Short mmCIF file of C-alpha atoms and ligand atoms in Angstrom, two decimals:
data_model
loop_
_atom_site.label_atom_id
_atom_site.label_comp_id
_atom_site.label_asym_id
_atom_site.label_seq_id
_atom_site.Cartn_x
_atom_site.Cartn_y
_atom_site.Cartn_z
CA UNK A 1 119.85 21.94 -148.47
CA UNK A 2 119.25 19.42 -145.41
CA UNK A 3 118.88 15.48 -146.87
CA UNK A 4 117.28 14.81 -143.45
CA UNK A 5 114.68 15.63 -141.98
CA UNK A 6 115.28 16.11 -137.83
CA UNK A 7 111.91 17.26 -136.12
CA UNK A 8 111.24 15.91 -132.58
CA UNK A 9 114.57 13.70 -133.50
CA UNK A 10 112.99 11.95 -136.09
CA UNK A 11 115.99 12.16 -138.52
CA UNK A 12 114.22 10.96 -141.41
CA UNK A 13 115.72 11.32 -144.96
CA UNK A 14 114.40 13.91 -146.24
CA UNK A 15 113.44 11.52 -150.42
CA UNK A 16 111.99 8.55 -149.46
CA UNK A 17 110.44 5.20 -152.04
CA UNK A 18 106.71 5.51 -151.69
CA UNK A 19 105.44 1.77 -152.23
CA UNK A 20 101.81 1.90 -153.23
CA UNK A 21 100.39 0.40 -155.37
CA UNK A 22 103.18 -2.19 -155.77
CA UNK A 23 102.56 -5.31 -154.58
CA UNK A 24 104.61 -9.35 -154.01
CA UNK A 25 107.94 -9.83 -155.82
CA UNK A 26 107.16 -6.14 -157.95
CA UNK A 27 107.61 -4.76 -155.08
CA UNK A 28 110.49 -6.62 -153.38
CA UNK A 29 112.66 -5.89 -156.35
CA UNK A 30 111.50 -2.26 -155.74
CA UNK A 31 112.34 -1.65 -152.67
CA UNK A 32 115.51 -4.22 -152.67
CA UNK A 33 116.88 -1.90 -156.01
CA UNK A 34 116.15 1.56 -154.37
CA UNK A 35 117.82 0.81 -151.01
CA UNK A 36 121.02 -0.57 -153.22
CA UNK A 37 120.55 2.77 -154.81
CA UNK A 38 120.96 4.62 -151.66
CA UNK A 39 117.41 5.27 -150.70
CA UNK A 40 116.99 4.93 -146.99
CA UNK A 41 113.57 5.93 -146.14
CA UNK A 42 110.47 3.51 -147.35
CA UNK A 43 107.25 4.29 -146.95
CA UNK A 44 104.54 1.31 -147.22
CA UNK A 45 100.89 0.90 -144.96
CA UNK A 46 99.32 -1.90 -143.61
CA UNK A 47 96.42 -1.21 -146.32
CA UNK A 48 98.83 -1.18 -149.02
CA UNK A 49 98.89 -5.13 -148.60
CA UNK A 50 102.67 -4.78 -149.16
CA UNK A 51 104.13 -5.07 -145.80
CA UNK A 52 105.53 -8.43 -146.50
CA UNK A 53 106.87 -7.33 -149.61
CA UNK A 54 108.85 -4.74 -148.12
CA UNK A 55 109.68 -7.22 -145.48
CA UNK A 56 111.04 -9.47 -148.01
CA UNK A 57 113.14 -6.71 -149.01
CA UNK A 58 114.36 -5.57 -145.74
CA UNK A 59 115.55 -8.86 -145.09
CA UNK A 60 117.18 -9.35 -148.40
CA UNK A 61 118.91 -6.11 -148.03
CA UNK A 62 122.52 -5.46 -146.46
CA UNK A 63 121.96 -2.72 -145.26
CA UNK A 64 121.68 -2.66 -141.89
CA UNK A 65 117.73 -2.04 -140.35
CA UNK A 66 119.17 0.74 -138.19
CA UNK A 67 120.10 2.41 -141.44
CA UNK A 68 116.34 2.52 -143.27
CA UNK A 69 113.42 4.67 -142.22
CA UNK A 70 110.42 2.53 -142.42
CA UNK A 71 106.74 4.31 -142.22
CA UNK A 72 103.65 2.20 -141.49
CA UNK A 73 100.33 3.28 -141.49
CA UNK A 74 97.13 1.86 -139.85
CA UNK A 75 93.98 2.04 -141.80
CA UNK A 76 91.01 4.29 -140.28
CA UNK A 77 88.96 1.40 -139.46
CA UNK A 78 91.68 -0.19 -137.25
CA UNK A 79 91.73 2.70 -134.73
CA UNK A 80 90.12 1.13 -131.52
CA UNK A 81 92.31 0.20 -128.94
CA UNK A 82 92.85 -3.24 -129.45
CA UNK A 83 92.24 -3.27 -133.37
CA UNK A 84 95.22 -0.40 -133.42
CA UNK A 85 97.54 -2.84 -131.41
CA UNK A 86 96.91 -6.13 -133.31
CA UNK A 87 97.44 -4.01 -137.06
CA UNK A 88 100.57 -2.64 -135.49
CA UNK A 89 101.16 -6.13 -134.31
CA UNK A 90 100.62 -7.31 -137.77
CA UNK A 91 102.84 -5.05 -139.53
CA UNK A 92 105.71 -5.53 -137.22
CA UNK A 93 105.58 -9.33 -138.62
CA UNK A 94 104.63 -8.45 -141.84
CA UNK A 95 107.86 -6.21 -141.83
CA UNK A 96 110.29 -8.66 -139.99
CA UNK A 97 111.20 -6.08 -137.72
CA UNK A 98 110.21 -5.18 -133.85
CA UNK A 99 109.68 -1.83 -134.33
CA UNK A 100 108.92 0.85 -137.16
CA UNK A 101 110.51 4.01 -137.34
CA UNK A 102 106.89 5.93 -137.77
CA UNK A 103 103.57 4.99 -137.26
CA UNK A 104 100.69 6.86 -138.39
CA UNK A 105 96.72 7.39 -138.60
CA UNK A 106 96.63 6.83 -142.53
CA UNK A 107 92.82 8.67 -142.45
CA UNK A 108 90.78 10.44 -139.55
CA UNK A 109 87.37 9.41 -139.28
CA UNK A 110 84.82 10.64 -137.96
CA UNK A 111 83.34 7.11 -135.93
CA UNK A 112 85.58 7.18 -133.13
CA UNK A 113 86.81 8.31 -129.77
CA UNK A 114 89.53 10.72 -130.61
CA UNK A 115 91.38 11.32 -127.28
CA UNK A 116 91.10 6.94 -126.74
CA UNK A 117 92.57 6.65 -129.94
CA UNK A 118 95.34 9.57 -129.70
CA UNK A 119 96.72 7.77 -126.26
CA UNK A 120 96.91 4.10 -128.20
CA UNK A 121 98.63 5.87 -130.43
CA UNK A 122 100.80 7.35 -128.19
CA UNK A 123 101.05 4.29 -126.30
CA UNK A 124 102.66 2.36 -129.16
CA UNK A 125 105.62 4.91 -128.80
CA UNK A 126 105.88 4.55 -124.96
CA UNK A 127 106.26 0.85 -125.91
CA UNK A 128 109.04 1.45 -128.45
CA UNK A 129 107.19 -0.25 -131.02
CA UNK A 130 107.19 3.01 -133.13
CA UNK A 131 110.02 5.06 -132.42
CA UNK A 132 107.67 8.30 -133.54
CA UNK A 133 104.26 8.66 -133.99
CA UNK A 134 102.34 10.97 -136.43
CA UNK A 135 99.53 11.17 -138.96
CA UNK A 136 98.21 11.41 -142.24
CA UNK A 137 95.44 13.62 -144.04
CA UNK A 138 94.60 15.20 -140.73
CA UNK A 139 93.41 18.91 -141.71
CA UNK A 140 94.93 21.83 -139.60
CA UNK A 141 91.89 22.26 -137.15
CA UNK A 142 92.48 18.29 -135.91
CA UNK A 143 96.15 18.43 -136.36
CA UNK A 144 96.14 21.61 -133.69
CA UNK A 145 93.15 19.82 -131.54
CA UNK A 146 95.62 16.34 -131.49
CA UNK A 147 99.29 17.95 -130.68
CA UNK A 148 97.59 21.29 -128.75
CA UNK A 149 94.61 19.77 -126.85
CA UNK A 150 95.41 16.14 -126.36
CA UNK A 151 98.84 16.93 -126.46
CA UNK A 152 100.31 14.26 -128.69
CA UNK A 153 103.95 14.13 -129.67
CA UNK A 154 103.65 13.91 -133.28
CA UNK A 155 106.91 13.97 -135.45
CA UNK A 156 105.20 14.11 -139.01
CA UNK A 157 101.84 14.85 -140.85
CA UNK A 158 101.70 13.07 -144.04
CA UNK A 159 99.72 14.75 -147.06
CA UNK A 160 99.38 15.49 -150.47
CA UNK A 161 101.88 18.06 -151.87
CA UNK A 162 103.43 18.88 -155.00
CA UNK A 163 103.52 21.85 -157.21
CA UNK A 164 99.87 22.03 -158.03
CA UNK A 165 98.52 21.93 -154.51
CA UNK A 166 99.99 24.14 -151.65
CA UNK A 167 99.88 23.49 -147.96
CA UNK A 168 101.01 26.60 -147.07
CA UNK A 169 99.09 27.10 -143.37
CA UNK A 170 99.77 22.76 -142.38
CA UNK A 171 103.66 23.83 -143.49
CA UNK A 172 103.63 26.79 -141.50
CA UNK A 173 102.16 25.01 -137.93
CA UNK A 174 104.55 22.08 -139.06
CA UNK A 175 107.40 24.14 -139.06
CA UNK A 176 106.30 26.41 -135.78
CA UNK A 177 105.70 23.36 -133.81
CA UNK A 178 109.00 21.10 -134.70
CA UNK A 179 106.76 18.34 -137.12
CA UNK A 180 107.88 16.96 -140.20
CA UNK A 181 105.61 17.42 -143.08
CA UNK A 182 106.23 14.55 -145.85
CA UNK A 183 104.63 15.10 -149.10
CA UNK A 184 102.69 12.27 -150.57
CA UNK A 185 101.84 11.78 -154.16
CA UNK A 186 104.73 14.63 -154.74
CA UNK A 187 104.91 14.13 -158.57
CA UNK A 188 101.15 14.78 -158.72
CA UNK A 189 101.11 11.34 -160.18
CA UNK A 190 103.31 12.02 -162.50
CA UNK A 191 100.85 15.43 -163.96
CA UNK A 192 103.93 17.19 -163.25
CA UNK A 193 105.85 16.19 -166.71
CA UNK A 194 103.17 17.68 -168.60
CA UNK A 195 103.07 21.36 -167.20
CA UNK A 196 104.68 23.66 -169.37
CA UNK A 197 106.15 25.48 -166.55
CA UNK A 198 108.16 22.99 -165.52
CA UNK A 199 109.21 21.70 -168.74
CA UNK A 200 110.74 25.05 -169.31
CA UNK A 201 112.55 25.16 -165.74
CA UNK A 202 113.67 21.34 -166.51
CA UNK A 203 115.14 22.33 -169.91
CA UNK A 204 116.86 25.01 -168.41
CA UNK A 205 118.66 23.39 -165.83
CA UNK A 206 119.16 20.31 -168.10
CA UNK A 207 117.35 17.98 -165.84
CA UNK A 208 113.70 16.12 -165.88
CA UNK A 209 110.35 18.20 -164.87
CA UNK A 210 109.85 15.33 -162.24
CA UNK A 211 113.49 16.23 -160.91
CA UNK A 212 112.45 20.10 -160.51
CA UNK A 213 108.94 19.04 -159.19
CA UNK A 214 110.74 16.82 -156.57
CA UNK A 215 113.53 19.43 -155.60
CA UNK A 216 111.00 22.18 -155.10
CA UNK A 217 109.57 20.38 -152.11
CA UNK A 218 112.87 18.98 -150.75
CA UNK A 219 114.51 22.79 -150.64
CA UNK A 220 111.93 23.69 -148.24
CA UNK A 221 112.28 23.16 -144.50
CA UNK A 222 110.35 19.88 -142.53
CA UNK A 223 109.42 18.59 -146.00
CA UNK A 224 110.18 15.10 -147.38
CA UNK A 225 109.09 13.71 -150.04
CA UNK A 226 108.28 9.59 -151.16
CA UNK A 227 107.95 8.98 -154.96
CA UNK A 228 106.36 6.20 -156.10
CA UNK A 229 109.11 4.54 -158.62
CA UNK A 230 109.45 0.95 -160.02
CA UNK A 231 111.82 1.24 -162.46
CA UNK A 232 115.35 1.63 -161.58
CA UNK A 233 115.26 4.27 -164.02
CA UNK A 234 113.13 6.43 -162.48
CA UNK A 235 114.46 5.62 -159.28
CA UNK A 236 117.94 6.98 -159.78
CA UNK A 237 116.07 9.93 -161.55
CA UNK A 238 114.51 10.81 -158.10
CA UNK A 239 117.54 10.51 -156.60
CA UNK A 240 119.45 12.73 -158.46
CA UNK A 241 116.69 15.22 -157.96
CA UNK A 242 118.94 16.11 -155.07
CA UNK A 243 121.42 17.68 -157.50
CA UNK A 244 119.24 20.01 -159.22
CA UNK A 245 119.68 23.58 -157.58
CA UNK A 246 116.56 25.70 -158.71
CA UNK A 247 116.90 29.58 -158.33
CA UNK A 248 114.36 32.29 -157.56
CA UNK A 249 113.27 32.37 -160.97
CA UNK A 250 112.39 29.35 -161.15
CA UNK A 251 110.37 29.38 -157.99
CA UNK A 252 108.36 32.28 -158.86
CA UNK A 253 107.05 29.68 -162.04
CA UNK A 254 105.73 27.41 -159.79
CA UNK A 255 104.66 29.56 -157.18
CA UNK A 256 102.18 30.75 -159.90
CA UNK A 257 101.03 27.77 -160.74
CA UNK A 258 97.66 26.46 -159.91
CA UNK A 259 97.55 24.92 -156.54
CA UNK A 260 94.34 23.58 -155.91
CA UNK A 261 94.62 20.20 -157.97
CA UNK A 262 94.14 17.47 -155.18
CA UNK A 263 94.78 13.99 -156.76
CA UNK A 264 93.50 11.59 -153.64
CA UNK A 265 90.15 12.59 -152.59
CA UNK A 266 88.60 8.92 -151.54
CA UNK A 267 84.77 9.90 -150.71
CA UNK A 268 86.13 8.91 -147.08
CA UNK A 269 88.38 11.99 -147.42
CA UNK A 270 87.68 14.91 -144.65
CA UNK A 271 86.40 18.35 -145.65
CA UNK A 272 89.90 20.06 -146.24
CA UNK A 273 90.60 23.14 -144.97
CA UNK A 274 89.26 25.26 -148.05
CA UNK A 275 92.24 28.12 -147.73
CA UNK A 276 95.27 25.78 -147.19
CA UNK A 277 95.48 25.55 -150.66
N1 NAP B 1 99.28 8.84 -146.80
C1 NAP B 1 98.08 8.55 -148.07
O1 NAP B 1 96.96 8.80 -148.01
C2 NAP B 1 98.78 8.27 -149.33
C3 NAP B 1 98.07 8.69 -150.48
C4 NAP B 1 98.62 8.30 -151.57
C5 NAP B 1 100.40 7.93 -151.59
N2 NAP B 1 100.78 7.97 -150.59
C6 NAP B 1 102.15 7.44 -150.67
O2 NAP B 1 102.84 8.26 -151.46
C7 NAP B 1 103.72 7.64 -152.08
C8 NAP B 1 103.73 8.36 -153.74
O3 NAP B 1 102.23 8.86 -153.94
P1 NAP B 1 101.93 8.27 -155.76
O4 NAP B 1 102.06 7.20 -155.90
O5 NAP B 1 100.29 8.32 -155.45
O6 NAP B 1 102.27 9.83 -156.95
P2 NAP B 1 103.83 10.48 -157.12
O7 NAP B 1 104.74 9.15 -156.62
O8 NAP B 1 103.47 11.24 -157.15
O9 NAP B 1 103.83 9.22 -158.92
C9 NAP B 1 103.92 8.21 -158.90
C10 NAP B 1 103.78 7.81 -160.60
O10 NAP B 1 104.86 8.57 -160.89
C11 NAP B 1 105.87 8.09 -161.82
N3 NAP B 1 107.10 8.34 -161.83
C12 NAP B 1 107.93 8.07 -160.52
N4 NAP B 1 109.09 8.86 -161.02
C13 NAP B 1 109.07 9.08 -162.79
C14 NAP B 1 110.23 10.02 -163.11
N5 NAP B 1 111.08 9.91 -162.27
N6 NAP B 1 109.93 10.10 -164.72
C15 NAP B 1 108.34 9.62 -164.66
N7 NAP B 1 107.65 9.29 -164.13
C16 NAP B 1 107.82 8.78 -162.57
C17 NAP B 1 105.38 6.69 -161.38
O11 NAP B 1 105.70 5.09 -162.24
P3 NAP B 1 106.62 4.19 -162.12
O12 NAP B 1 106.32 3.35 -160.95
O13 NAP B 1 106.75 3.49 -163.37
O14 NAP B 1 107.76 4.27 -161.86
C18 NAP B 1 104.22 6.37 -160.72
O15 NAP B 1 103.36 6.12 -162.18
C19 NAP B 1 102.51 6.00 -152.52
O16 NAP B 1 103.44 5.32 -152.95
C20 NAP B 1 102.51 5.81 -150.89
O17 NAP B 1 103.30 5.86 -150.12
C21 NAP B 1 100.05 7.91 -149.44
#
């Protein structure tokens, strides 16, 4: 299994650390701990109010900044050109960095000039403030528009994806266009521990259901996953999922689970693709 997703030269470690909803010192400690344990991919966002805390951890860590992949995101009410640039400036200041590895639009909105928004996003890449750009929570028709009509050089899309939520069409598109797909809420907010089929697979291999859920994602081409874990024990357990070996029988059992159990669906969410699950 590749441990890196290399879409459009992105070179993003497949397993990262999600940081929402950690704040302040708890977040700094968790990120520092993760870096000590070997994580090299940290996911944050302006809306998480923890970029400062992540920046503190990056500053404290002996690991050089250029060996760590950092993703941040701009919130959907900051997508006008000036607002997006200011959001980027604030993020960089908080992260104590002069670039981010991946800068994403956090959610789409309907109240926007889409071509102008995408042009601004692309300009941040051209200026070198974002090494790569991407979008999160974009349904397939919108992603297609951004890539094919607006020609944006996207390296990644971040969406909810786990054993209880399918993303076939989006993933197929991402692969055909050399785009990474980052799975958020990859443990379905730890609902995976309660699934009998995962418990059965986990028992067979002497591992945890969470590790089965993560390895199922990490085994897939173009897919990265960013479980949030605050404790050292959970961070290490998630890292060890890279060593789990799933077989066809395991994958068949997982394929048989419901794929329609979305966990994240705020009132500002777009209309999701009905057949993409
Ligand atoms: N782009 C977006 O719109 C979006 C939306 C949601 C999330 N995200 C990103 O994705 C990240 C992860 O998603 P998420 O936080 O929603 O859900 P998640 O990663 O699926 O689940 C996190 C929960 O699982 C627990 N957990 C982690 N590892 C565990 C283990 N080995 N055993 C048992 N429990 C474990 C955590 O507890 P402990 O903390 O106690 O370890 C936490 O309660 C977020 O932090 C954020 O960075 C992005």
